[in-house]
Amino acid sequence: MSFLRQAERSPDTERMFDTDTKAMGYLPNYTRLFAHNPAVYLAWQQLNGAVKDGMELRRYELATLAAARALRSSYCGLAHGKFLRDKFFDAPTVAAIASDHGSAGLSAQEVAVVNFAGKVAADANSVTEADVEDLRAHGLDDTDIFRVILTVGARCFFSTVLSAAGAEPDPQYQESLDADLRQALSFGG
């Protein structure tokens, strides 16, 4: 599951496990990992919910996938690629977004968001005012832009924790995603 041994069971971890098993239909490896600190997991859920609140779900998922790719997080790539496939695109389109989003049939605005999100995740200090102006030119206002930044910042936290702890993607992705899509969404970490 990860480099870390399984956390000791407690009433808090049991609640986490029950809640996530009911929501997902199985117990994700990331839940087992965060059992080492249930308060952080709860705070993460609240933070992530606040980040998503008021944001277009498709934009959130595209920015998240871009961040996962930049961070080389296979776990997050598989999870959010699956969500994009289930809700917005077919499998070949998601595979194209994961490998070459500029030629995947996304709108110009979506390409700009993915470019920006990837840049923020890869090197936030390299972001310039011109990058923000580009998003404005594609119809995003400053609140929209800030939400993309928050999305990437939150993903950086979650992906970094999973990768550093060696959390393996859930085996359910083997069953629910075809081999080509799994390969496209497996970014190396």
PDB file of N, CA, C and O in Angstrom, residues 116-163:
ATOM      1  N   PHE A 116      -1.647  26.773 -17.633  1.00  0.00           N
ATOM      2  CA  PHE A 116      -1.384  27.535 -16.410  1.00  0.00           C
ATOM      3  C   PHE A 116      -1.267  26.608 -15.204  1.00  0.00           C
ATOM      4  O   PHE A 116      -0.322  26.723 -14.410  1.00  0.00           O
ATOM      5  N   ALA A 117      -2.191  25.692 -15.048  1.00  0.00           N
ATOM      6  CA  ALA A 117      -2.167  24.775 -13.905  1.00  0.00           C
ATOM      7  C   ALA A 117      -0.891  23.942 -13.897  1.00  0.00           C
ATOM      8  O   ALA A 117      -0.279  23.741 -12.842  1.00  0.00           O
ATOM      9  N   GLY A 118      -0.488  23.473 -15.051  1.00  0.00           N
ATOM     10  CA  GLY A 118       0.756  22.708 -15.132  1.00  0.00           C
ATOM     11  C   GLY A 118       1.963  23.542 -14.739  1.00  0.00           C
ATOM     12  O   GLY A 118       2.865  23.062 -14.043  1.00  0.00           O
ATOM     13  N   LYS A 119       1.979  24.805 -15.175  1.00  0.00           N
ATOM     14  CA  LYS A 119       3.088  25.694 -14.829  1.00  0.00           C
ATOM     15  C   LYS A 119       3.114  25.985 -13.329  1.00  0.00           C
ATOM     16  O   LYS A 119       4.181  25.972 -12.712  1.00  0.00           O
ATOM     17  N   VAL A 120       1.962  26.227 -12.739  1.00  0.00           N
ATOM     18  CA  VAL A 120       1.894  26.481 -11.301  1.00  0.00           C
ATOM     19  C   VAL A 120       2.416  25.276 -10.524  1.00  0.00           C
ATOM     20  O   VAL A 120       3.202  25.423  -9.583  1.00  0.00           O
ATOM     21  N   ALA A 121       2.010  24.088 -10.919  1.00  0.00           N
ATOM     22  CA  ALA A 121       2.432  22.880 -10.208  1.00  0.00           C
ATOM     23  C   ALA A 121       3.923  22.602 -10.391  1.00  0.00           C
ATOM     24  O   ALA A 121       4.601  22.192  -9.447  1.00  0.00           O
ATOM     25  N   ALA A 122       4.437  22.832 -11.588  1.00  0.00           N
ATOM     26  CA  ALA A 122       5.838  22.529 -11.871  1.00  0.00           C
ATOM     27  C   ALA A 122       6.793  23.530 -11.237  1.00  0.00           C
ATOM     28  O   ALA A 122       7.855  23.157 -10.743  1.00  0.00           O
ATOM     29  N   ASP A 123       6.408  24.816 -11.256  1.00  0.00           N
ATOM     30  CA  ASP A 123       7.289  25.855 -10.726  1.00  0.00           C
ATOM     31  C   ASP A 123       6.478  27.127 -10.522  1.00  0.00           C
ATOM     32  O   ASP A 123       6.461  28.008 -11.379  1.00  0.00           O
ATOM     33  N   ALA A 124       5.832  27.240  -9.397  1.00  0.00           N
ATOM     34  CA  ALA A 124       4.964  28.393  -9.127  1.00  0.00           C
ATOM     35  C   ALA A 124       5.714  29.716  -9.217  1.00  0.00           C
ATOM     36  O   ALA A 124       5.135  30.732  -9.605  1.00  0.00           O
ATOM     37  N   ASN A 125       6.992  29.700  -8.909  1.00  0.00           N
ATOM     38  CA  ASN A 125       7.773  30.936  -8.977  1.00  0.00           C
ATOM     39  C   ASN A 125       8.001  31.412 -10.405  1.00  0.00           C
ATOM     40  O   ASN A 125       8.400  32.560 -10.607  1.00  0.00           O
ATOM     41  N   SER A 126       7.748  30.565 -11.377  1.00  0.00           N
ATOM     42  CA  SER A 126       7.938  30.967 -12.773  1.00  0.00           C
ATOM     43  C   SER A 126       6.702  31.653 -13.358  1.00  0.00           C
ATOM     44  O   SER A 126       6.752  32.170 -14.467  1.00  0.00           O
ATOM     45  N   VAL A 127       5.606  31.646 -12.619  1.00  0.00           N
ATOM     46  CA  VAL A 127       4.377  32.288 -13.094  1.00  0.00           C
ATOM     47  C   VAL A 127       4.597  33.796 -13.132  1.00  0.00           C
ATOM     48  O   VAL A 127       5.134  34.380 -12.195  1.00  0.00           O
ATOM     49  N   THR A 128       4.162  34.407 -14.238  1.00  0.00           N
ATOM     50  CA  THR A 128       4.315  35.852 -14.409  1.00  0.00           C
ATOM     51  C   THR A 128       2.953  36.498 -14.586  1.00  0.00           C
ATOM     52  O   THR A 128       1.939  35.819 -14.786  1.00  0.00           O
ATOM     53  N   GLU A 129       2.966  37.810 -14.558  1.00  0.00           N
ATOM     54  CA  GLU A 129       1.730  38.547 -14.806  1.00  0.00           C
ATOM     55  C   GLU A 129       1.195  38.254 -16.201  1.00  0.00           C
ATOM     56  O   GLU A 129      -0.013  38.220 -16.408  1.00  0.00           O
ATOM     57  N   ALA A 130       2.083  38.002 -17.139  1.00  0.00           N
ATOM     58  CA  ALA A 130       1.660  37.658 -18.496  1.00  0.00           C
ATOM     59  C   ALA A 130       0.855  36.358 -18.506  1.00  0.00           C
ATOM     60  O   ALA A 130      -0.102  36.225 -19.288  1.00  0.00           O
ATOM     61  N   ASP A 131       1.210  35.411 -17.659  1.00  0.00           N
ATOM     62  CA  ASP A 131       0.444  34.161 -17.563  1.00  0.00           C
ATOM     63  C   ASP A 131      -0.976  34.436 -17.079  1.00  0.00           C
ATOM     64  O   ASP A 131      -1.938  33.856 -17.587  1.00  0.00           O
ATOM     65  N   VAL A 132      -1.094  35.312 -16.114  1.00  0.00           N
ATOM     66  CA  VAL A 132      -2.410  35.681 -15.595  1.00  0.00           C
ATOM     67  C   VAL A 132      -3.192  36.450 -16.663  1.00  0.00           C
ATOM     68  O   VAL A 132      -4.384  36.205 -16.870  1.00  0.00           O
ATOM     69  N   GLU A 133      -2.527  37.345 -17.349  1.00  0.00           N
ATOM     70  CA  GLU A 133      -3.182  38.101 -18.432  1.00  0.00           C
ATOM     71  C   GLU A 133      -3.707  37.170 -19.520  1.00  0.00           C
ATOM     72  O   GLU A 133      -4.768  37.410 -20.098  1.00  0.00           O
ATOM     73  N   ASP A 134      -2.961  36.113 -19.804  1.00  0.00           N
ATOM     74  CA  ASP A 134      -3.416  35.140 -20.800  1.00  0.00           C
ATOM     75  C   ASP A 134      -4.732  34.502 -20.380  1.00  0.00           C
ATOM     76  O   ASP A 134      -5.643  34.345 -21.206  1.00  0.00           O
ATOM     77  N   LEU A 135      -4.856  34.161 -19.110  1.00  0.00           N
ATOM     78  CA  LEU A 135      -6.119  33.595 -18.630  1.00  0.00           C
ATOM     79  C   LEU A 135      -7.244  34.626 -18.710  1.00  0.00           C
ATOM     80  O   LEU A 135      -8.370  34.283 -19.078  1.00  0.00           O
ATOM     81  N   ARG A 136      -6.947  35.866 -18.379  1.00  0.00           N
ATOM     82  CA  ARG A 136      -7.959  36.921 -18.514  1.00  0.00           C
ATOM     83  C   ARG A 136      -8.403  37.055 -19.964  1.00  0.00           C
ATOM     84  O   ARG A 136      -9.592  37.210 -20.244  1.00  0.00           O
ATOM     85  N   ALA A 137      -7.448  36.975 -20.876  1.00  0.00           N
ATOM     86  CA  ALA A 137      -7.768  37.075 -22.303  1.00  0.00           C
ATOM     87  C   ALA A 137      -8.647  35.918 -22.772  1.00  0.00           C
ATOM     88  O   ALA A 137      -9.352  36.035 -23.778  1.00  0.00           O
ATOM     89  N   HIS A 138      -8.602  34.818 -22.040  1.00  0.00           N
ATOM     90  CA  HIS A 138      -9.441  33.656 -22.354  1.00  0.00           C
ATOM     91  C   HIS A 138     -10.742  33.647 -21.559  1.00  0.00           C
ATOM     92  O   HIS A 138     -11.429  32.635 -21.494  1.00  0.00           O
ATOM     93  N   GLY A 139     -11.068  34.767 -20.911  1.00  0.00           N
ATOM     94  CA  GLY A 139     -12.380  34.908 -20.286  1.00  0.00           C
ATOM     95  C   GLY A 139     -12.453  34.596 -18.807  1.00  0.00           C
ATOM     96  O   GLY A 139     -13.552  34.608 -18.241  1.00  0.00           O
ATOM     97  N   LEU A 140     -11.342  34.328 -18.157  1.00  0.00           N
ATOM     98  CA  LEU A 140     -11.378  34.083 -16.716  1.00  0.00           C
ATOM     99  C   LEU A 140     -11.211  35.394 -15.975  1.00  0.00           C
ATOM    100  O   LEU A 140     -10.406  36.240 -16.366  1.00  0.00           O
ATOM    101  N   ASP A 141     -11.978  35.565 -14.904  1.00  0.00           N
ATOM    102  CA  ASP A 141     -11.766  36.736 -14.062  1.00  0.00           C
ATOM    103  C   ASP A 141     -10.785  36.351 -12.946  1.00  0.00           C
ATOM    104  O   ASP A 141     -10.342  35.203 -12.854  1.00  0.00           O
ATOM    105  N   ASP A 142     -10.440  37.318 -12.122  1.00  0.00           N
ATOM    106  CA  ASP A 142      -9.428  37.064 -11.102  1.00  0.00           C
ATOM    107  C   ASP A 142      -9.859  36.002 -10.085  1.00  0.00           C
ATOM    108  O   ASP A 142      -9.027  35.232  -9.603  1.00  0.00           O
ATOM    109  N   THR A 143     -11.142  35.936  -9.780  1.00  0.00           N
ATOM    110  CA  THR A 143     -11.625  34.890  -8.879  1.00  0.00           C
ATOM    111  C   THR A 143     -11.472  33.519  -9.526  1.00  0.00           C
ATOM    112  O   THR A 143     -11.045  32.561  -8.869  1.00  0.00           O
ATOM    113  N   ASP A 144     -11.792  33.405 -10.820  1.00  0.00           N
ATOM    114  CA  ASP A 144     -11.597  32.142 -11.538  1.00  0.00           C
ATOM    115  C   ASP A 144     -10.122  31.723 -11.507  1.00  0.00           C
ATOM    116  O   ASP A 144      -9.801  30.550 -11.284  1.00  0.00           O
ATOM    117  N   ILE A 145      -9.246  32.679 -11.751  1.00  0.00           N
ATOM    118  CA  ILE A 145      -7.809  32.398 -11.770  1.00  0.00           C
ATOM    119  C   ILE A 145      -7.340  31.955 -10.393  1.00  0.00           C
ATOM    120  O   ILE A 145      -6.581  30.982 -10.262  1.00  0.00           O
ATOM    121  N   PHE A 146      -7.799  32.650  -9.367  1.00  0.00           N
ATOM    122  CA  PHE A 146      -7.415  32.271  -8.009  1.00  0.00           C
ATOM    123  C   PHE A 146      -7.899  30.861  -7.686  1.00  0.00           C
ATOM    124  O   PHE A 146      -7.188  30.093  -7.030  1.00  0.00           O
ATOM    125  N   ARG A 147      -9.071  30.505  -8.142  1.00  0.00           N
ATOM    126  CA  ARG A 147      -9.584  29.147  -7.898  1.00  0.00           C
ATOM    127  C   ARG A 147      -8.709  28.096  -8.571  1.00  0.00           C
ATOM    128  O   ARG A 147      -8.489  27.009  -8.018  1.00  0.00           O
ATOM    129  N   VAL A 148      -8.204  28.396  -9.761  1.00  0.00           N
ATOM    130  CA  VAL A 148      -7.277  27.458 -10.417  1.00  0.00           C
ATOM    131  C   VAL A 148      -6.006  27.331  -9.584  1.00  0.00           C
ATOM    132  O   VAL A 148      -5.507  26.223  -9.363  1.00  0.00           O
ATOM    133  N   ILE A 149      -5.486  28.449  -9.100  1.00  0.00           N
ATOM    134  CA  ILE A 149      -4.284  28.422  -8.262  1.00  0.00           C
ATOM    135  C   ILE A 149      -4.537  27.603  -6.991  1.00  0.00           C
ATOM    136  O   ILE A 149      -3.700  26.776  -6.599  1.00  0.00           O
ATOM    137  N   LEU A 150      -5.676  27.818  -6.359  1.00  0.00           N
ATOM    138  CA  LEU A 150      -6.013  27.041  -5.164  1.00  0.00           C
ATOM    139  C   LEU A 150      -6.121  25.549  -5.480  1.00  0.00           C
ATOM    140  O   LEU A 150      -5.671  24.705  -4.683  1.00  0.00           O
ATOM    141  N   THR A 151      -6.722  25.231  -6.617  1.00  0.00           N
ATOM    142  CA  THR A 151      -6.845  23.827  -7.027  1.00  0.00           C
ATOM    143  C   THR A 151      -5.478  23.180  -7.132  1.00  0.00           C
ATOM    144  O   THR A 151      -5.258  22.066  -6.629  1.00  0.00           O
ATOM    145  N   VAL A 152      -4.564  23.871  -7.774  1.00  0.00           N
ATOM    146  CA  VAL A 152      -3.214  23.326  -7.941  1.00  0.00           C
ATOM    147  C   VAL A 152      -2.502  23.244  -6.591  1.00  0.00           C
ATOM    148  O   VAL A 152      -1.859  22.231  -6.292  1.00  0.00           O
ATOM    149  N   GLY A 153      -2.619  24.272  -5.769  1.00  0.00           N
ATOM    150  CA  GLY A 153      -1.982  24.241  -4.460  1.00  0.00           C
ATOM    151  C   GLY A 153      -2.467  23.073  -3.615  1.00  0.00           C
ATOM    152  O   GLY A 153      -1.669  22.372  -2.976  1.00  0.00           O
ATOM    153  N   ALA A 154      -3.762  22.843  -3.627  1.00  0.00           N
ATOM    154  CA  ALA A 154      -4.323  21.717  -2.873  1.00  0.00           C
ATOM    155  C   ALA A 154      -3.825  20.388  -3.437  1.00  0.00           C
ATOM    156  O   ALA A 154      -3.483  19.471  -2.680  1.00  0.00           O
ATOM    157  N   ARG A 155      -3.762  20.295  -4.769  1.00  0.00           N
ATOM    158  CA  ARG A 155      -3.282  19.050  -5.394  1.00  0.00           C
ATOM    159  C   ARG A 155      -1.812  18.825  -5.078  1.00  0.00           C
ATOM    160  O   ARG A 155      -1.380  17.688  -4.881  1.00  0.00           O
ATOM    161  N   CYS A 156      -1.035  19.889  -5.028  1.00  0.00           N
ATOM    162  CA  CYS A 156       0.381  19.744  -4.677  1.00  0.00           C
ATOM    163  C   CYS A 156       0.526  19.108  -3.298  1.00  0.00           C
ATOM    164  O   CYS A 156       1.344  18.204  -3.104  1.00  0.00           O
ATOM    165  N   PHE A 157      -0.279  19.565  -2.347  1.00  0.00           N
ATOM    166  CA  PHE A 157      -0.240  18.973  -1.011  1.00  0.00           C
ATOM    167  C   PHE A 157      -0.571  17.484  -1.081  1.00  0.00           C
ATOM    168  O   PHE A 157       0.207  16.631  -0.633  1.00  0.00           O
ATOM    169  N   PHE A 158      -1.725  17.166  -1.660  1.00  0.00           N
ATOM    170  CA  PHE A 158      -2.206  15.784  -1.625  1.00  0.00           C
ATOM    171  C   PHE A 158      -1.281  14.852  -2.402  1.00  0.00           C
ATOM    172  O   PHE A 158      -0.884  13.793  -1.905  1.00  0.00           O
ATOM    173  N   SER A 159      -0.904  15.245  -3.609  1.00  0.00           N
ATOM    174  CA  SER A 159      -0.036  14.404  -4.431  1.00  0.00           C
ATOM    175  C   SER A 159       1.330  14.210  -3.796  1.00  0.00           C
ATOM    176  O   SER A 159       1.895  13.107  -3.843  1.00  0.00           O
ATOM    177  N   THR A 160       1.862  15.269  -3.197  1.00  0.00           N
ATOM    178  CA  THR A 160       3.169  15.167  -2.556  1.00  0.00           C
ATOM    179  C   THR A 160       3.129  14.192  -1.391  1.00  0.00           C
ATOM    180  O   THR A 160       4.036  13.365  -1.225  1.00  0.00           O
ATOM    181  N   VAL A 161       2.084  14.266  -0.591  1.00  0.00           N
ATOM    182  CA  VAL A 161       1.950  13.346   0.540  1.00  0.00           C
ATOM    183  C   VAL A 161       1.866  11.907   0.031  1.00  0.00           C
ATOM    184  O   VAL A 161       2.579  11.017   0.528  1.00  0.00           O
ATOM    185  N   LEU A 162       1.031  11.657  -0.959  1.00  0.00           N
ATOM    186  CA  LEU A 162       0.885  10.293  -1.477  1.00  0.00           C
ATOM    187  C   LEU A 162       2.189   9.782  -2.067  1.00  0.00           C
ATOM    188  O   LEU A 162       2.602   8.641  -1.813  1.00  0.00           O
ATOM    189  N   SER A 163       2.840  10.624  -2.872  1.00  0.00           N
ATOM    190  CA  SER A 163       4.080  10.189  -3.527  1.00  0.00           C
ATOM    191  C   SER A 163       5.196   9.946  -2.517  1.00  0.00           C
ATOM    192  O   SER A 163       5.898   8.927  -2.596  1.00  0.00           O
TER     193      SER A 163
END
